[in-house]
């Protein structure tokens, strides 16, 4: 899901975060939030002219609707009065546009409009920050966790095969060497990724980038290809979920000819 600005209701205050590698859960914990309280945290995003409120699994209930009515007026003052207010999201596949569910009319927004501060808060400056990587995967989605675990196991198997080929061909320097240290980084980081995916550790996405980079730095064809694919998967697994659709399109074009 591609979003522009994340927000959450934390300590009865709207917090904003823009263009960060952190997801809502990582951000919540970094602010001192209790992970056990996260499922009931009211949060959302601002994108494509919409302010969207939801809680766990992108759902909404009476509590979410009340929060939207209460906080949306002040948010519209800060972000733009022309923004629509919605509750709940209908999840789609990674990389696709996820549709909001219920729209609130302006006359339903009964919250008090707080006075806009003379000096803009620091968070408003974050709206213009840019990051090199934009992770689009939902690292809490059970489907992604299962897929990522399987992909990582496959990468480990390919890495073992690659190292066996290098060692048998005497192209791999054993002992305390660059090759050995890099190999240790590969296996340790890949092993941690399996653990991190299933435990929903916030730093798993960063460790996966370390694993991918260490594979590429082996400068072996199998490792380089594996590392690039693993890198792309962890940034946006949607690249791979769209492969079957592309294959079907190509098949249809070939059959028409």
Short mmCIF file of C-alpha atoms in Angstrom, two decimals:
data_model
loop_
_atom_site.label_atom_id
_atom_site.label_comp_id
_atom_site.label_asym_id
_atom_site.label_seq_id
_atom_site.Cartn_x
_atom_site.Cartn_y
_atom_site.Cartn_z
CA UNK A 1 0.00 0.00 0.00
CA UNK A 2 1.58 3.25 -1.10
CA UNK A 3 0.91 6.05 1.40
CA UNK A 4 2.11 9.64 1.66
CA UNK A 5 1.66 10.47 5.36
CA UNK A 6 1.08 8.08 8.26
CA UNK A 7 -0.73 9.19 11.41
CA UNK A 8 -1.85 7.75 14.73
CA UNK A 9 -3.82 8.87 17.77
CA UNK A 10 -1.24 8.67 20.55
CA UNK A 11 -1.96 10.01 24.06
CA UNK A 12 -5.07 11.79 22.71
CA UNK A 13 -2.96 13.63 20.13
CA UNK A 14 -2.55 13.21 16.38
CA UNK A 15 1.00 12.26 15.43
CA UNK A 16 2.27 12.42 11.83
CA UNK A 17 5.08 10.62 10.02
CA UNK A 18 6.06 11.08 6.39
CA UNK A 19 8.36 9.11 4.05
CA UNK A 20 9.90 6.91 6.72
CA UNK A 21 11.03 3.29 6.59
CA UNK A 22 9.08 2.67 9.80
CA UNK A 23 5.58 1.23 9.70
CA UNK A 24 2.88 2.10 12.25
CA UNK A 25 3.94 -0.58 14.74
CA UNK A 26 7.63 0.35 14.67
CA UNK A 27 6.74 4.02 15.00
CA UNK A 28 4.32 3.33 17.89
CA UNK A 29 6.96 1.37 19.81
CA UNK A 30 9.61 4.03 19.13
CA UNK A 31 7.33 6.57 20.84
CA UNK A 32 7.17 4.38 23.94
CA UNK A 33 3.95 2.56 23.14
CA UNK A 34 3.20 -0.87 24.64
CA UNK A 35 3.19 -3.52 21.84
CA UNK A 36 0.20 -5.21 23.56
CA UNK A 37 -1.83 -2.01 23.02
CA UNK A 38 -1.02 -1.79 19.31
CA UNK A 39 -3.97 -3.84 17.93
CA UNK A 40 -6.42 -1.27 19.36
CA UNK A 41 -4.37 1.76 18.30
CA UNK A 42 -6.38 4.05 16.02
CA UNK A 43 -4.19 4.99 13.10
CA UNK A 44 -4.26 5.61 9.36
CA UNK A 45 -2.80 7.45 6.43
CA UNK A 46 -3.35 10.52 4.25
CA UNK A 47 -3.11 9.79 0.53
CA UNK A 48 -4.90 10.58 -2.73
CA UNK A 49 -6.99 13.33 -1.12
CA UNK A 50 -8.23 11.11 1.74
CA UNK A 51 -7.69 10.89 5.49
CA UNK A 52 -8.30 7.23 6.33
CA UNK A 53 -8.79 5.99 9.92
CA UNK A 54 -8.62 2.33 10.99
CA UNK A 55 -7.32 -0.03 13.65
CA UNK A 56 -6.12 -3.66 13.62
CA UNK A 57 -6.35 -5.44 10.23
CA UNK A 58 -7.43 -2.13 8.61
CA UNK A 59 -10.89 -2.52 10.18
CA UNK A 60 -13.14 0.10 11.72
CA UNK A 61 -15.73 0.12 14.47
CA UNK A 62 -17.67 2.68 16.49
CA UNK A 63 -14.49 3.74 18.31
CA UNK A 64 -12.70 4.44 15.01
CA UNK A 65 -15.67 6.40 13.67
CA UNK A 66 -15.84 8.51 16.84
CA UNK A 67 -12.10 9.24 16.61
CA UNK A 68 -12.45 10.26 12.96
CA UNK A 69 -15.28 12.66 13.80
CA UNK A 70 -13.29 14.09 16.71
CA UNK A 71 -9.83 14.52 15.19
CA UNK A 72 -10.51 15.02 11.46
CA UNK A 73 -11.51 18.73 11.71
CA UNK A 74 -8.15 19.70 13.23
CA UNK A 75 -6.32 17.48 10.76
CA UNK A 76 -8.06 19.17 7.85
CA UNK A 77 -6.90 22.56 9.17
CA UNK A 78 -3.27 21.34 9.18
CA UNK A 79 -3.35 19.22 6.02
CA UNK A 80 -6.01 20.82 3.80
CA UNK A 81 -9.73 21.46 4.13
CA UNK A 82 -10.49 19.69 0.83
CA UNK A 83 -9.45 16.26 2.18
CA UNK A 84 -12.16 13.60 2.46
CA UNK A 85 -12.50 11.58 5.67
CA UNK A 86 -12.89 7.79 5.51
CA UNK A 87 -12.92 4.84 7.91
CA UNK A 88 -11.58 1.34 7.22
CA UNK A 89 -9.63 -0.08 4.31
CA UNK A 90 -10.36 -2.98 1.98
CA UNK A 91 -6.90 -4.66 1.72
CA UNK A 92 -5.59 -5.59 -1.72
CA UNK A 93 -2.45 -7.21 -2.98
CA UNK A 94 0.94 -5.55 -2.26
CA UNK A 95 1.63 -2.77 -4.72
CA UNK A 96 -2.04 -2.26 -5.61
CA UNK A 97 -4.27 0.62 -4.55
CA UNK A 98 -6.20 -0.24 -1.38
CA UNK A 99 -9.71 1.22 -1.29
CA UNK A 100 -11.22 2.96 1.75
CA UNK A 101 -14.63 1.69 2.91
CA UNK A 102 -16.87 4.28 4.64
CA UNK A 103 -16.88 8.01 3.91
CA UNK A 104 -17.85 10.60 6.53
CA UNK A 105 -19.57 13.77 5.40
CA UNK A 106 -18.35 17.14 6.64
CA UNK A 107 -21.50 17.67 8.72
CA UNK A 108 -20.64 14.48 10.64
CA UNK A 109 -17.27 15.86 11.76
CA UNK A 110 -18.23 17.22 15.16
CA UNK A 111 -14.77 17.50 16.72
CA UNK A 112 -13.33 20.71 18.14
CA UNK A 113 -10.91 22.52 15.82
CA UNK A 114 -7.76 23.29 17.78
CA UNK A 115 -5.90 26.51 17.15
CA UNK A 116 -3.07 26.06 14.66
CA UNK A 117 0.24 26.96 16.38
CA UNK A 118 2.15 30.00 15.15
CA UNK A 119 5.35 27.98 14.89
CA UNK A 120 4.67 24.76 12.97
CA UNK A 121 5.52 21.61 14.98
CA UNK A 122 8.59 19.62 14.02
CA UNK A 123 6.47 16.86 12.51
CA UNK A 124 5.25 19.18 9.77
CA UNK A 125 8.87 19.55 8.61
CA UNK A 126 8.98 15.78 8.21
CA UNK A 127 6.39 16.04 5.42
CA UNK A 128 9.12 17.06 2.95
CA UNK A 129 11.70 14.46 3.88
CA UNK A 130 12.66 11.81 1.35
CA UNK A 131 14.12 8.35 1.86
CA UNK A 132 16.08 6.17 -0.51
CA UNK A 133 13.90 3.08 0.04
CA UNK A 134 10.14 2.92 0.27
CA UNK A 135 9.18 -0.46 1.77
CA UNK A 136 5.71 -1.35 0.53
CA UNK A 137 5.27 -4.76 2.18
CA UNK A 138 2.97 -5.25 5.15
CA UNK A 139 5.36 -7.02 7.53
CA UNK A 140 2.47 -7.97 9.85
CA UNK A 141 0.42 -9.68 7.14
CA UNK A 142 0.42 -13.47 7.77
CA UNK A 143 0.47 -14.12 4.00
CA UNK A 144 3.59 -11.98 3.57
CA UNK A 145 5.27 -13.59 6.60
CA UNK A 146 4.62 -17.07 5.17
CA UNK A 147 5.84 -16.06 1.70
CA UNK A 148 8.91 -14.26 3.06
CA UNK A 149 9.84 -17.27 5.20
CA UNK A 150 9.61 -19.62 2.20
CA UNK A 151 11.61 -17.24 -0.02
CA UNK A 152 14.32 -16.91 2.64
CA UNK A 153 14.62 -20.70 3.00
CA UNK A 154 14.97 -20.97 -0.80
CA UNK A 155 17.67 -18.26 -0.73
CA UNK A 156 19.54 -20.16 2.01
CA UNK A 157 19.41 -23.37 -0.07
CA UNK A 158 20.69 -21.53 -3.17
CA UNK A 159 23.44 -19.93 -1.09
CA UNK A 160 24.56 -23.34 0.20
CA UNK A 161 24.63 -24.70 -3.37
CA UNK A 162 26.58 -21.65 -4.57
CA UNK A 163 29.18 -22.02 -1.82
CA UNK A 164 29.52 -25.74 -2.50
CA UNK A 165 30.21 -25.00 -6.17
CA UNK A 166 32.77 -22.31 -5.29
CA UNK A 167 34.56 -24.51 -2.77
CA UNK A 168 34.64 -27.54 -5.09
CA UNK A 169 36.04 -25.34 -7.86
CA UNK A 170 38.60 -23.86 -5.44
CA UNK A 171 37.25 -20.34 -6.05
CA UNK A 172 36.41 -19.83 -2.38
CA UNK A 173 39.08 -18.81 0.12
CA UNK A 174 38.60 -20.63 3.42
CA UNK A 175 39.99 -19.60 6.80
CA UNK A 176 39.92 -16.01 8.02
CA UNK A 177 39.25 -14.43 4.65
CA UNK A 178 36.89 -11.94 3.03
CA UNK A 179 34.89 -14.81 1.53
CA UNK A 180 34.45 -16.58 4.87
CA UNK A 181 33.41 -13.44 6.75
CA UNK A 182 30.93 -12.52 4.02
CA UNK A 183 29.51 -16.04 4.03
CA UNK A 184 28.98 -15.82 7.81
CA UNK A 185 27.16 -12.52 7.36
CA UNK A 186 24.94 -14.12 4.70
CA UNK A 187 23.87 -17.10 6.79
CA UNK A 188 23.50 -15.19 10.06
CA UNK A 189 21.41 -12.43 8.48
CA UNK A 190 19.26 -14.87 6.49
CA UNK A 191 18.71 -16.99 9.59
CA UNK A 192 17.72 -13.91 11.55
CA UNK A 193 15.27 -12.90 8.81
CA UNK A 194 13.32 -16.14 9.25
CA UNK A 195 13.17 -15.47 12.99
CA UNK A 196 12.39 -11.78 12.53
CA UNK A 197 9.56 -12.29 10.03
CA UNK A 198 7.74 -14.71 12.32
CA UNK A 199 8.33 -12.63 15.46
CA UNK A 200 7.46 -9.41 13.60
CA UNK A 201 10.72 -7.75 14.60
CA UNK A 202 10.89 -4.13 13.35
CA UNK A 203 14.51 -4.40 12.17
CA UNK A 204 13.92 -7.44 9.94
CA UNK A 205 13.58 -5.33 6.79
CA UNK A 206 17.00 -3.76 7.47
CA UNK A 207 18.62 -7.15 8.15
CA UNK A 208 17.12 -8.45 4.89
CA UNK A 209 18.89 -5.62 3.05
CA UNK A 210 22.17 -6.63 4.74
CA UNK A 211 21.61 -10.23 3.61
CA UNK A 212 20.88 -9.14 0.03
CA UNK A 213 23.93 -6.85 -0.08
CA UNK A 214 26.24 -9.53 1.32
CA UNK A 215 25.06 -11.92 -1.42
CA UNK A 216 25.74 -9.37 -4.15
CA UNK A 217 29.21 -8.60 -2.74
CA UNK A 218 30.25 -12.22 -3.29
CA UNK A 219 30.42 -11.28 -7.01
CA UNK A 220 29.29 -14.76 -7.97
CA UNK A 221 26.57 -15.07 -10.62
CA UNK A 222 24.23 -17.22 -8.50
CA UNK A 223 24.73 -15.08 -5.39
CA UNK A 224 24.32 -11.79 -7.26
CA UNK A 225 21.05 -12.86 -8.93
CA UNK A 226 19.75 -14.30 -5.65
CA UNK A 227 20.70 -11.13 -3.77
CA UNK A 228 18.99 -8.82 -6.27
CA UNK A 229 15.80 -10.89 -6.22
CA UNK A 230 15.80 -11.02 -2.41
CA UNK A 231 16.34 -7.26 -2.27
CA UNK A 232 13.40 -6.55 -4.59
CA UNK A 233 11.13 -8.98 -2.73
CA UNK A 234 11.76 -7.29 0.62
CA UNK A 235 11.21 -3.82 -0.79
CA UNK A 236 7.98 -4.73 -2.62
CA UNK A 237 6.80 -8.32 -2.96
CA UNK A 238 4.18 -6.99 -5.35
CA UNK A 239 6.79 -7.25 -8.11
CA UNK A 240 6.47 -11.02 -7.87
CA UNK A 241 2.72 -11.30 -7.28
CA UNK A 242 2.23 -9.52 -10.60
CA UNK A 243 4.42 -12.01 -12.50
CA UNK A 244 1.54 -14.50 -13.18
CA UNK A 245 -0.56 -11.65 -14.61
CA UNK A 246 2.29 -10.61 -16.91
CA UNK A 247 2.74 -14.21 -18.06
CA UNK A 248 -0.98 -14.48 -18.88
CA UNK A 249 -0.84 -11.24 -20.86
CA UNK A 250 2.15 -12.51 -22.86
CA UNK A 251 0.41 -15.84 -23.49
CA UNK A 252 -2.71 -14.10 -24.77
CA UNK A 253 -0.65 -11.92 -27.11
CA UNK A 254 1.24 -14.94 -28.45
CA UNK A 255 -1.96 -16.94 -28.99
CA UNK A 256 -3.55 -14.02 -30.86
CA UNK A 257 -0.62 -14.01 -33.27
#
